[in-house]
CSV table of C-alpha atoms in Angstrom, one decimal:
chain,number,residue,atom,x,y,z
A,13,MET,CA,-24.1,187.6,132.6
A,14,PRO,CA,-23.8,184.6,130.4
A,15,VAL,CA,-21.3,181.8,131.0
A,16,ALA,CA,-18.5,181.9,128.4
A,17,ASN,CA,-16.5,178.8,127.7
A,18,TYR,CA,-13.4,180.6,126.4
A,19,ASP,CA,-11.9,177.4,125.1
A,20,ASP,CA,-14.5,177.6,122.4
A,21,VAL,CA,-13.6,181.1,121.4
A,22,PRO,CA,-11.3,181.1,118.4
A,23,LYS,CA,-7.7,182.3,118.7
A,24,ILE,CA,-6.9,185.4,116.7
A,25,LEU,CA,-3.5,186.3,115.2
A,26,MET,CA,-3.4,189.8,116.6
A,27,ARG,CA,0.1,190.7,115.2
A,28,ALA,CA,3.1,188.9,114.1
A,29,GLY,CA,4.1,186.6,117.0
A,30,VAL,CA,1.0,187.4,119.1
A,31,THR,CA,-2.0,185.1,119.3
A,32,GLY,CA,-4.9,186.1,121.5
A,33,ARG,CA,-8.2,184.9,122.8
A,34,TRP,CA,-10.9,187.0,124.4
A,35,ILE,CA,-12.0,185.6,127.7
A,36,SER,CA,-14.4,188.4,128.4
A,37,GLY,CA,-15.5,191.0,125.8
A,38,HIS,CA,-18.6,192.1,123.9
A,39,GLU,CA,-18.6,188.8,122.0
A,40,GLN,CA,-18.9,186.8,125.3
A,41,GLY,CA,-21.6,189.1,126.6
A,42,ALA,CA,-19.5,191.3,129.0
A,43,ALA,CA,-20.9,194.7,129.7
A,44,SER,CA,-17.9,196.3,131.6
A,45,VAL,CA,-14.8,194.2,131.7
A,46,GLY,CA,-12.4,193.0,128.9
A,47,VAL,CA,-10.0,190.1,129.5
A,48,LEU,CA,-7.6,189.0,126.8
A,49,ARG,CA,-5.2,186.1,127.0
A,50,ASN,CA,-2.2,186.4,124.7
A,51,TRP,CA,0.4,183.9,123.8
A,52,VAL,CA,3.6,185.8,122.8
A,53,GLU,CA,6.6,184.4,120.9
A,54,PRO,CA,10.1,185.3,122.0
A,55,ASN,CA,11.5,188.7,121.2
A,56,VAL,CA,8.2,190.2,120.1
A,57,SER,CA,6.9,193.6,121.1
A,58,ALA,CA,3.9,195.9,120.9
A,59,PRO,CA,4.5,199.5,119.9
A,60,ARG,CA,4.0,202.5,122.1
A,61,HIS,CA,0.3,203.2,122.7
A,62,LEU,CA,-2.2,204.3,125.4
A,63,HIS,CA,-5.7,203.4,126.4
A,64,GLU,CA,-8.4,205.7,127.8
A,65,HIS,CA,-8.8,203.2,130.6
A,66,GLU,CA,-6.6,201.5,133.2
A,67,GLU,CA,-4.9,198.3,132.1
A,68,ILE,CA,-3.7,195.4,134.3
A,69,VAL,CA,-1.1,193.0,132.9
A,70,LEU,CA,-0.8,189.6,134.6
A,71,VAL,CA,2.0,187.3,133.3
A,72,GLU,CA,0.8,183.7,133.7
A,73,ARG,CA,4.0,182.0,132.1
A,74,GLY,CA,7.3,183.2,131.0
A,75,GLU,CA,8.6,186.8,131.4
A,76,MET,CA,8.2,190.1,129.7
A,77,TRP,CA,8.8,193.8,130.1
A,78,VAL,CA,6.3,196.6,130.2
A,79,GLU,CA,7.6,200.1,129.8
A,80,PHE,CA,5.6,203.1,131.2
A,81,ASP,CA,6.3,206.2,133.2
A,82,GLY,CA,9.8,206.2,131.8
A,83,GLU,CA,10.7,202.9,133.4
A,84,ARG,CA,11.0,199.4,132.1
A,85,HIS,CA,9.2,197.0,134.6
A,86,ARG,CA,9.7,193.3,134.7
A,87,GLY,CA,6.5,191.2,134.3
A,88,GLN,CA,6.6,187.6,135.6
A,89,PRO,CA,4.1,185.2,137.3
A,90,GLY,CA,2.9,186.5,140.6
A,91,ARG,CA,3.3,190.2,139.7
A,92,ALA,CA,0.6,192.6,138.5
A,93,LEU,CA,1.6,195.6,136.4
A,94,ILE,CA,-1.1,198.3,136.7
A,95,ILE,CA,-0.9,200.9,134.0
A,96,PRO,CA,-2.9,204.1,134.7
A,97,PRO,CA,-5.4,205.5,132.1
A,98,ARG,CA,-3.8,207.5,129.2
A,99,THR,CA,-0.3,206.3,130.1
A,100,VAL,CA,1.9,205.7,127.1
A,101,HIS,CA,3.3,202.2,127.3
A,102,ALA,CA,4.8,199.4,125.3
A,103,TRP,CA,5.6,195.8,126.1
A,104,GLY,CA,7.5,192.8,124.8
A,105,THR,CA,8.9,189.4,125.5
A,106,LEU,CA,12.5,188.4,126.1
A,107,GLN,CA,14.1,185.1,125.0
A,108,ASP,CA,11.2,182.9,126.0
A,109,LYS,CA,7.4,182.6,125.1
A,110,ALA,CA,5.0,184.3,127.5
A,111,GLN,CA,1.3,183.7,128.3
A,112,VAL,CA,-0.3,187.0,129.5
A,113,LEU,CA,-3.7,188.2,130.7
A,114,PHE,CA,-4.6,191.8,129.8
A,115,ILE,CA,-7.5,193.3,131.8
A,116,TRP,CA,-9.4,196.5,131.2
A,117,PRO,CA,-12.6,198.1,132.7
A,118,THR,CA,-14.3,198.0,129.3
A,119,PRO,CA,-15.2,195.1,127.1
A,120,ASP,CA,-13.9,196.8,124.0
A,121,PRO,CA,-10.5,198.5,124.8
A,122,PHE,CA,-9.5,198.7,121.1
A,123,ALA,CA,-12.7,200.4,119.8
A,124,ASP,CA,-12.4,203.7,118.2
A,125,GLY,CA,-11.4,206.4,120.6
A,126,LYS,CA,-10.4,204.0,123.4
A,127,SER,CA,-6.8,203.4,122.3
A,128,THR,CA,-4.2,205.5,120.5
A,129,TYR,CA,-1.1,204.0,118.8
A,130,LEU,CA,1.8,206.3,118.7
A,131,ASP,CA,4.0,203.9,116.8
A,132,GLY,CA,2.9,201.0,114.6
A,133,THR,CA,-0.6,199.8,114.2
A,134,PRO,CA,-3.4,198.5,116.5
A,135,PRO,CA,-3.7,194.7,116.9
A,136,VAL,CA,-6.2,192.7,115.0
A,137,THR,CA,-9.0,192.0,117.5
A,138,GLU,CA,-11.6,190.0,115.5
């Protein structure tokens, strides 16, 4: 596996209020893990969607909510939110900015057939 200096990877405007940077993905040479860091502005949300794979959400700074299994969970530093495969979920920030890591057991979680958006549109990933 190559060494990826993710500070050299360009940031992407993924959707309004959400900027991302791939730490680990196909572009960085990863074969089986995707790690995406997002910087999310206050009061921004992602629409309901699901992934074919498990997803882990780690809030590094700030606070957010992640809704799945009919319940809204609080995301904050020190807490991992583990979303099972094919579980409909949505997420958003509150009144402050958040920095979040999203982790999947695939380097391309938004590729065709790996994610389904029930509301809205998928994020820009390149």
